[in-house]
PDB file of C-alpha atoms in Angstrom:
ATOM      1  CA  UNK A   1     151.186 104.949 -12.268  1.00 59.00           C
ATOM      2  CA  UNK A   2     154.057 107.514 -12.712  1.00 63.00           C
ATOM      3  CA  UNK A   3     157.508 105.817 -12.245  1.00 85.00           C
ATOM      4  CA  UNK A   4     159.521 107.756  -9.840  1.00 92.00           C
ATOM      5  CA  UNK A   5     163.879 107.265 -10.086  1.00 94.00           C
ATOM      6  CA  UNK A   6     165.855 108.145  -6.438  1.00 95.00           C
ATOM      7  CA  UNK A   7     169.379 107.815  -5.175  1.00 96.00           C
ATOM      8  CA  UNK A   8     170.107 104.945  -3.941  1.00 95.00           C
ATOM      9  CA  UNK A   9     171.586 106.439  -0.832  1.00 97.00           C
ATOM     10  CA  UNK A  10     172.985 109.924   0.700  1.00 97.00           C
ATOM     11  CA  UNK A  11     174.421 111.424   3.650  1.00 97.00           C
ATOM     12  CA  UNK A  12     173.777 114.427   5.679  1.00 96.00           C
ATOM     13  CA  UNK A  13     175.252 115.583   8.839  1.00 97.00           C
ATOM     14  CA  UNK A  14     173.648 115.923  12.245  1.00 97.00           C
ATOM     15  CA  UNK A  15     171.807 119.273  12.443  1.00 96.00           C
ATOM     16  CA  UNK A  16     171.858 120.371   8.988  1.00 97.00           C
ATOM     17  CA  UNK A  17     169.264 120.071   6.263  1.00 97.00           C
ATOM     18  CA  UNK A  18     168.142 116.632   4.297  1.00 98.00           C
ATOM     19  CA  UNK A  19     166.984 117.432   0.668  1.00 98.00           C
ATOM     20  CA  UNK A  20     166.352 114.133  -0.681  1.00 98.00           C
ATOM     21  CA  UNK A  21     165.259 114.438  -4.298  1.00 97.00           C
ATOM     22  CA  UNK A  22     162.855 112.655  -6.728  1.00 97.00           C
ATOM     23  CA  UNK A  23     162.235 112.988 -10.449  1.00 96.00           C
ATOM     24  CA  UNK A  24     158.785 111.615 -11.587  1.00 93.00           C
ATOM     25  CA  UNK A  25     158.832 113.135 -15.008  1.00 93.00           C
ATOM     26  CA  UNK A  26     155.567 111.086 -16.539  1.00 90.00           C
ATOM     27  CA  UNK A  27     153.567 112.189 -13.461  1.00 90.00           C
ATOM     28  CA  UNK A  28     149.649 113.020 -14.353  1.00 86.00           C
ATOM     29  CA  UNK A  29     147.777 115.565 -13.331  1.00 85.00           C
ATOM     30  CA  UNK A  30     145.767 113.733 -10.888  1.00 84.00           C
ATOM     31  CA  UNK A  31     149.116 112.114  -9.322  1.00 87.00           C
ATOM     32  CA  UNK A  32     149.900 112.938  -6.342  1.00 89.00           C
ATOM     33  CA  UNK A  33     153.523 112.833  -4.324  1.00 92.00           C
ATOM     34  CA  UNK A  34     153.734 110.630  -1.339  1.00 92.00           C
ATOM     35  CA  UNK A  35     156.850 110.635   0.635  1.00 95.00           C
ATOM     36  CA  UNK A  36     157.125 107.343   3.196  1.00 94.00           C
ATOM     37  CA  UNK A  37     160.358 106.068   5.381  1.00 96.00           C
ATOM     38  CA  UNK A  38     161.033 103.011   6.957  1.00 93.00           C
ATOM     39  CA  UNK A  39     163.594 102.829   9.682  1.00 93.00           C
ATOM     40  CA  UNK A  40     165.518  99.605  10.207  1.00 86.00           C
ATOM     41  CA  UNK A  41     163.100  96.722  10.574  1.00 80.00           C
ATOM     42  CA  UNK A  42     159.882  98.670  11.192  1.00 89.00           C
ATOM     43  CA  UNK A  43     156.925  98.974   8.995  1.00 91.00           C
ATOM     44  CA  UNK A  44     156.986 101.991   6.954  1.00 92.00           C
ATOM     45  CA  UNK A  45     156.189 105.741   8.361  1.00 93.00           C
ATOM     46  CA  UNK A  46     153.713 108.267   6.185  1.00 91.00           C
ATOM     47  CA  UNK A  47     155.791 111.156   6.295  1.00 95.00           C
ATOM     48  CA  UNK A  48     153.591 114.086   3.737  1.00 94.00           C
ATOM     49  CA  UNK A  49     151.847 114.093   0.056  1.00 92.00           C
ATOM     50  CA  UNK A  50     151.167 117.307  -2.096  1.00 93.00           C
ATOM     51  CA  UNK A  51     149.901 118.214  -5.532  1.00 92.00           C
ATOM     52  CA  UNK A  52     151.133 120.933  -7.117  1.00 91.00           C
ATOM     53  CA  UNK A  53     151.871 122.912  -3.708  1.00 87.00           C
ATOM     54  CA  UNK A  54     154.671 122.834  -1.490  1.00 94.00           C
ATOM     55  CA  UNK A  55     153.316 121.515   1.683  1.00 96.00           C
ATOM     56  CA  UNK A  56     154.860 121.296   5.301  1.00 96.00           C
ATOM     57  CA  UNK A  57     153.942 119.376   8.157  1.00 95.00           C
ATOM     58  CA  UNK A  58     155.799 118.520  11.392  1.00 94.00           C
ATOM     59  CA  UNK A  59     158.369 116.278   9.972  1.00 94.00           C
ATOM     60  CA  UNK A  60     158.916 117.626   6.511  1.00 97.00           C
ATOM     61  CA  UNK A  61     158.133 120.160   3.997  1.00 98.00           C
ATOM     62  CA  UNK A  62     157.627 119.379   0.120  1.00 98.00           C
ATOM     63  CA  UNK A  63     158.569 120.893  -2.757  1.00 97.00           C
ATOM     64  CA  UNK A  64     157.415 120.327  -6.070  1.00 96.00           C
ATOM     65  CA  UNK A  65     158.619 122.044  -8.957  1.00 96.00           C
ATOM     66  CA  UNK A  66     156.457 123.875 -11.188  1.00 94.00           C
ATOM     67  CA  UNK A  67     156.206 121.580 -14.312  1.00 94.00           C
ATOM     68  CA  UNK A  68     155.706 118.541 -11.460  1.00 95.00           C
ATOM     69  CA  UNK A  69     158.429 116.304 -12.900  1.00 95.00           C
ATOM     70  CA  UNK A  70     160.334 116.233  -9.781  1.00 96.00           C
ATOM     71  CA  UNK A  71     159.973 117.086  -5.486  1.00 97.00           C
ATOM     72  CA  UNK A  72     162.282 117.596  -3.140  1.00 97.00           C
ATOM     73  CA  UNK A  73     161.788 115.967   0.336  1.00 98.00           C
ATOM     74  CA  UNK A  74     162.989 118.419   2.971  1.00 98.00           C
ATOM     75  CA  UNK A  75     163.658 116.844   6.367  1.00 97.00           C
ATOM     76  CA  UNK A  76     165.189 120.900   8.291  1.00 96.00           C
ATOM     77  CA  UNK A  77     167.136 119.916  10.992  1.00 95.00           C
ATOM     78  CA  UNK A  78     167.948 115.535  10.469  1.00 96.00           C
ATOM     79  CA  UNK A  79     168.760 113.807  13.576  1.00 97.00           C
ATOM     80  CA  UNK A  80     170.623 110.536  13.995  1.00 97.00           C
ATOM     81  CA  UNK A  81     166.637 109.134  14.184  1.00 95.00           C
ATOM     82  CA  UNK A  82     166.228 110.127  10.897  1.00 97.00           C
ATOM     83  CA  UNK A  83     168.332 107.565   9.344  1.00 97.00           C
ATOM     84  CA  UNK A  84     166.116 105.644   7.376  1.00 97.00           C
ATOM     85  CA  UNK A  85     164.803 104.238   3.480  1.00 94.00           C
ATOM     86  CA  UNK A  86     162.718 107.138   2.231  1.00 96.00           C
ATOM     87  CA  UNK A  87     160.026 106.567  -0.134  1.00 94.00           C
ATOM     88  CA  UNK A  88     158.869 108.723  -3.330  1.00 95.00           C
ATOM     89  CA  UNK A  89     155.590 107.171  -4.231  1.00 91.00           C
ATOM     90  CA  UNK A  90     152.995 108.598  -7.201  1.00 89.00           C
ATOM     91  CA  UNK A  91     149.324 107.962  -6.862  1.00 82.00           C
ATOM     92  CA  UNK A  92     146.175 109.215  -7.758  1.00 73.00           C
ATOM     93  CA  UNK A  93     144.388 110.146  -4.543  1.00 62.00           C
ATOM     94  CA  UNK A  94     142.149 109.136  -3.520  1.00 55.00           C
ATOM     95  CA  UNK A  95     143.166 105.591  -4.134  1.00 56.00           C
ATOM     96  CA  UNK A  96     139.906 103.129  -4.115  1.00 55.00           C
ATOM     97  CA  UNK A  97     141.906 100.013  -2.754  1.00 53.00           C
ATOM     98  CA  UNK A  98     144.764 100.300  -4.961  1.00 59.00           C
ATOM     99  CA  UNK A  99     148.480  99.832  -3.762  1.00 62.00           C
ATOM    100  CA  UNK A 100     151.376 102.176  -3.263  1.00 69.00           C
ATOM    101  CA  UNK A 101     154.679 100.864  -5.249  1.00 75.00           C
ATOM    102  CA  UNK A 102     157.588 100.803  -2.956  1.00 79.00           C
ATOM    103  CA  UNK A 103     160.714 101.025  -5.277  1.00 80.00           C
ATOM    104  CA  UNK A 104     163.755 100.618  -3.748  1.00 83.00           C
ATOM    105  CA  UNK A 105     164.036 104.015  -1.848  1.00 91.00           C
ATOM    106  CA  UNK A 106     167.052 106.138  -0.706  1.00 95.00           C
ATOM    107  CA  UNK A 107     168.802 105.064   2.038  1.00 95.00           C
ATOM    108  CA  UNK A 108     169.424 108.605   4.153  1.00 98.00           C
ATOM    109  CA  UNK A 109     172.149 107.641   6.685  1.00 97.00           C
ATOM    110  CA  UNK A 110     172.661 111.042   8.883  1.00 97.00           C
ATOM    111  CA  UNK A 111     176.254 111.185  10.631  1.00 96.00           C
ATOM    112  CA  UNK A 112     177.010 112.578  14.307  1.00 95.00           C
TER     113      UNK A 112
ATOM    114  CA  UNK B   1     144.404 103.560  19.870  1.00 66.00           C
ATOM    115  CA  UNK B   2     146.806 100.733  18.997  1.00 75.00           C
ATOM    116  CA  UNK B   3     146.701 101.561  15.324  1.00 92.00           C
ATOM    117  CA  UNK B   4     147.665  98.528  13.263  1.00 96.00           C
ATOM    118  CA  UNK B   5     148.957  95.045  14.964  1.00 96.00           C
ATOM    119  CA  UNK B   6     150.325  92.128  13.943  1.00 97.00           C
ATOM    120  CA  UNK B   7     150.331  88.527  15.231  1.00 97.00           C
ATOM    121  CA  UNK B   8     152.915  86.980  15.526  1.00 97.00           C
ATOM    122  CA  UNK B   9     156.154  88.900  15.540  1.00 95.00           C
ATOM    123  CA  UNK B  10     158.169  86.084  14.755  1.00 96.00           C
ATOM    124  CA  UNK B  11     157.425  82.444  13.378  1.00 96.00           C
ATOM    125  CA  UNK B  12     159.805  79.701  11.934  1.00 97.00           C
ATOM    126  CA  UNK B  13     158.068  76.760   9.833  1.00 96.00           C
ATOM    127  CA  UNK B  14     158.642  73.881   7.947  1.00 97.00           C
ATOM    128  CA  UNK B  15     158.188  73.423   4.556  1.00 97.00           C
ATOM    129  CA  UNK B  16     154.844  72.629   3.744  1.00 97.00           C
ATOM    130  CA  UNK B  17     153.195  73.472   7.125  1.00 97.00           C
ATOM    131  CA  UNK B  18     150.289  75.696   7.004  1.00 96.00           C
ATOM    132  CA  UNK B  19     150.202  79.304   8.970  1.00 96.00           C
ATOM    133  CA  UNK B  20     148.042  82.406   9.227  1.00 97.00           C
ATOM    134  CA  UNK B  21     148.762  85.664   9.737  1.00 97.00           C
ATOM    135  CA  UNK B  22     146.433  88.223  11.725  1.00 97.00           C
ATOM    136  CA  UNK B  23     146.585  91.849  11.409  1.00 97.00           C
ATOM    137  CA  UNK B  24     144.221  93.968  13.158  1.00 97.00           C
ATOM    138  CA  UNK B  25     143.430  97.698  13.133  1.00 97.00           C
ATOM    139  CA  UNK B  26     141.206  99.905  15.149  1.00 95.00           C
ATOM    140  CA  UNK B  27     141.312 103.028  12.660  1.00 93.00           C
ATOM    141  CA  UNK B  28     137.965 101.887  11.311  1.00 93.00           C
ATOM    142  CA  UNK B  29     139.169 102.004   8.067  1.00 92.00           C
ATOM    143  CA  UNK B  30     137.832 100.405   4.800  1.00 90.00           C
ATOM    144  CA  UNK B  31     141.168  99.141   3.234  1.00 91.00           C
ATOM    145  CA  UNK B  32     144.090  96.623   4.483  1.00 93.00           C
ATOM    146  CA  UNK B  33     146.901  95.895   2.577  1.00 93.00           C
ATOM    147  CA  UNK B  34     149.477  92.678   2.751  1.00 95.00           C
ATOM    148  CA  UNK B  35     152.933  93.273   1.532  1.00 94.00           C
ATOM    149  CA  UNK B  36     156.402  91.451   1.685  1.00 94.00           C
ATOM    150  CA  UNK B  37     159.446  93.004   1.816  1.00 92.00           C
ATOM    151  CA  UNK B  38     162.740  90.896   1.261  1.00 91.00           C
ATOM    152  CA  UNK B  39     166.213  91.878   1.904  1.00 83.00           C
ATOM    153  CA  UNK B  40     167.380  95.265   0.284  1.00 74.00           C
ATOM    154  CA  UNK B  41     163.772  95.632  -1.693  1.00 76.00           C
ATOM    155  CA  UNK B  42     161.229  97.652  -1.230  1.00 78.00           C
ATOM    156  CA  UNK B  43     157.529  96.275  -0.270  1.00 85.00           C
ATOM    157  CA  UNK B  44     155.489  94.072  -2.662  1.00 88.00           C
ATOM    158  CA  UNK B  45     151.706  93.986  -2.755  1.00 89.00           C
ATOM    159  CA  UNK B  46     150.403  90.385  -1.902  1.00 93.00           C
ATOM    160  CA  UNK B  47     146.703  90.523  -1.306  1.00 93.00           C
ATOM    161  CA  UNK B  48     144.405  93.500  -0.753  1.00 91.00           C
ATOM    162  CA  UNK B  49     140.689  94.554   0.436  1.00 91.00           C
ATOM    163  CA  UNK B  50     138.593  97.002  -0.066  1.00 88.00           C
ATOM    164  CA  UNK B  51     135.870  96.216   2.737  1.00 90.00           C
ATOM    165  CA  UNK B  52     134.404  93.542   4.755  1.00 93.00           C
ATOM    166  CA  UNK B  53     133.806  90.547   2.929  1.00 93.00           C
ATOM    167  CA  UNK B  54     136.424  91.761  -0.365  1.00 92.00           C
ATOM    168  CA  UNK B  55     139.607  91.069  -1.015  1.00 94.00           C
ATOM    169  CA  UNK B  56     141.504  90.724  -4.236  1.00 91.00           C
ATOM    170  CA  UNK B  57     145.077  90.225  -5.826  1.00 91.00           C
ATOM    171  CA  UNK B  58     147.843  92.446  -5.697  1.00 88.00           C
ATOM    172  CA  UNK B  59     151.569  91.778  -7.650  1.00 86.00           C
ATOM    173  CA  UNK B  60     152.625  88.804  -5.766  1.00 92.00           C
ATOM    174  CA  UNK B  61     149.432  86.930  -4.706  1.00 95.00           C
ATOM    175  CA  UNK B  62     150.681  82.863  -5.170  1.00 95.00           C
ATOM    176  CA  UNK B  63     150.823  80.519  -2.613  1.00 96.00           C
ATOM    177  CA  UNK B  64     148.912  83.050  -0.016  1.00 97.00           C
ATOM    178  CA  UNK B  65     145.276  83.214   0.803  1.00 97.00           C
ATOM    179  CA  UNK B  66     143.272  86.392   2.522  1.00 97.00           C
ATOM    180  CA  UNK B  67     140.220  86.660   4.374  1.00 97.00           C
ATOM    181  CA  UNK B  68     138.248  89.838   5.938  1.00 97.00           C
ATOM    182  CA  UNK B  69     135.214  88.606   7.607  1.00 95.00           C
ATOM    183  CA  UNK B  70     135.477  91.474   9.838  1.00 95.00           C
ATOM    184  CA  UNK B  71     135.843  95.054   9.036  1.00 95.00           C
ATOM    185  CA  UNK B  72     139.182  95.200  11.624  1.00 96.00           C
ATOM    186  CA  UNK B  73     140.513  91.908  11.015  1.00 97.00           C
ATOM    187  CA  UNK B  74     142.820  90.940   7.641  1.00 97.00           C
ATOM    188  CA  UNK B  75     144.078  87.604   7.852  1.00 98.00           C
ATOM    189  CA  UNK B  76     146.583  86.059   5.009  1.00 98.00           C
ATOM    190  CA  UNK B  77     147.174  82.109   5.616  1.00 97.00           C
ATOM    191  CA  UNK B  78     150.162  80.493   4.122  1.00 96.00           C
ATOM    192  CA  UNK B  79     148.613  76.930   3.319  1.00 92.00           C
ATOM    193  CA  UNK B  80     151.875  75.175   2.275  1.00 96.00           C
ATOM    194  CA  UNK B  81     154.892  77.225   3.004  1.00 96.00           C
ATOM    195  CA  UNK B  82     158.167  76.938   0.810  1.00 97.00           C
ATOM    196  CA  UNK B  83     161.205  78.707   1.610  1.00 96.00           C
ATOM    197  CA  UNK B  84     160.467  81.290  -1.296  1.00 96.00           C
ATOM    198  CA  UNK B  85     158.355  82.799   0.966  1.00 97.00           C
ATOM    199  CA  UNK B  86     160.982  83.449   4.002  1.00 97.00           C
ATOM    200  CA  UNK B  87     160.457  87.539   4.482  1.00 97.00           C
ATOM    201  CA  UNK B  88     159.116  89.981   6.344  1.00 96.00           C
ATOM    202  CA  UNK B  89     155.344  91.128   6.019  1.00 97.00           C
ATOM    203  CA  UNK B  90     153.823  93.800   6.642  1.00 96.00           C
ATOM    204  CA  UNK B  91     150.192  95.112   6.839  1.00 96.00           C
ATOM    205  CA  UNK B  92     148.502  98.237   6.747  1.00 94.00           C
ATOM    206  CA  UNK B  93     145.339 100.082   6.420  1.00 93.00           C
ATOM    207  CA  UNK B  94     143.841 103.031   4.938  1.00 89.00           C
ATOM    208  CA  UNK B  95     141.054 105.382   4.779  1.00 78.00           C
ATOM    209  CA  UNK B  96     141.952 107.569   1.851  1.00 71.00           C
ATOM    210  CA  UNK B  97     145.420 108.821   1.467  1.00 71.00           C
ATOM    211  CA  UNK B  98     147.085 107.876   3.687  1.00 81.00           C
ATOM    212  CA  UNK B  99     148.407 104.277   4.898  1.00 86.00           C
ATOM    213  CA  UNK B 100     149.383 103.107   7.949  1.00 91.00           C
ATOM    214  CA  UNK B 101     151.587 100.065   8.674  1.00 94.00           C
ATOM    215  CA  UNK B 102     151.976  97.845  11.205  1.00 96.00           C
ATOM    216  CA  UNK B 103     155.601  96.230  12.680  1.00 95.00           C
ATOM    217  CA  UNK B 104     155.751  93.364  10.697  1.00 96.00           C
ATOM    218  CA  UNK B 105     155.980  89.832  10.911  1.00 97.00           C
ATOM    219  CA  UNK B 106     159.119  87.979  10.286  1.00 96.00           C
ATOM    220  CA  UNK B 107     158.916  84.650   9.162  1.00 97.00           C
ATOM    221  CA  UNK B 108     161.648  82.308   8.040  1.00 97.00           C
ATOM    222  CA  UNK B 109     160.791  78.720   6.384  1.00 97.00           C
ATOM    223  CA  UNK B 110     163.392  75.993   6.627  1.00 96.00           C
TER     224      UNK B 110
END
């Protein structure tokens, strides 16, 4: 599986826009980009996945560049909820049983 | 539907006494996972399963045991416990892309 590097932690006032940031530069072509947070304590949340296309859901929107070697996690308008570990994950999908690697994450603390 | 559920929420052993976890999910899916998650890391793959009746190993499999004799039912016993294995777990299930956790169990071993 495709190693993926994040910052270990980052701020981002009430309101505004999160842009949390991965590089994954020995992704595959079959790898996807799953993004996953954990809030203090509680088991970890599936936020989105993509490909090669930017993708948007209800809580986030994805971007991933054009050569795939890095996303950007894009969380529009953070809220004090929001503050949580955030997860870049690469996996082929589907997976047949196999497990997502939880590296150590980037802790997004949003201010008031 | 409850999603995915863990029993207990909290347990404190001794060392060497025996425990079992139970995780359940009503998602009907095929897969449950067991991880551990320590303090400031991120989760750890102890045991997995693929369907009723299979399990196998993940990255930190010693000194834990798994069972799925039910399709909704993981189970991972703890047969001697040492304090190495104080942490939180977690379990989760998944169809295809997509897992789903449940609230964890923290366990501490004196």
């Amino acid at each position: 599986d495709a190693k993926t590097t994040q910052p270990p932690s980052m701020d981002c006032a009430e309101g505004r826009a999160a842009n949390l940031p991965c590089n994954h530069s020995t992704i595959s072509g079959n790898e996807y980009v799953y993004w996953y947070r954990q809030i203090h304590s509680q088991g970890p949340q599936y936020i989105i996945h993509g490909l090669k296309n930017n993708e948007t859901n209800e809580m986030a929107s994805l971007i991933i560049t054009e050569d795939r070697k890095s996303s950007t996690l894009i969380l529009p308008h953070a809220t004090l909820r929001d503050t949580a570990v955030y997860y870049c994950i690469v996996r082929e999908s589907p997976f047949y049983g196999q497990n997502f690697v939880f590296g150590p994450g980037t802790r997004l603390s949003v201010l008031p | 539907n409850a999603g995915v559920t863990q029993t207990p929420k909290f347990r404190v052993l001794k060392t060497g006494q025996s425990m079992t976890l139970l995780c359940a999910q009503d998602m009907n899916h095929e897969y449950m996972y067991w991880y551990r998650q320590d303090p400031g890391m991120g989760l750890r793959l102890i045991h997995y399963s693929v369907g009723e009746g299979t399990t196998a190993k993940g990255e930190v499999p010693d000194g834990y045991n798994v069972s799925r004799l039910k399709k909704q039912n993981f189970l991972l016993g703890l047969e001697s416990a040492a304090p190495s294995q104080t942490s939180v777990y977690f379990c989760a299930s998944s169809l295809l892309n997509t897992q789903y956790f449940g609230p964890g169990t923290r366990l501490t071993v004196l």
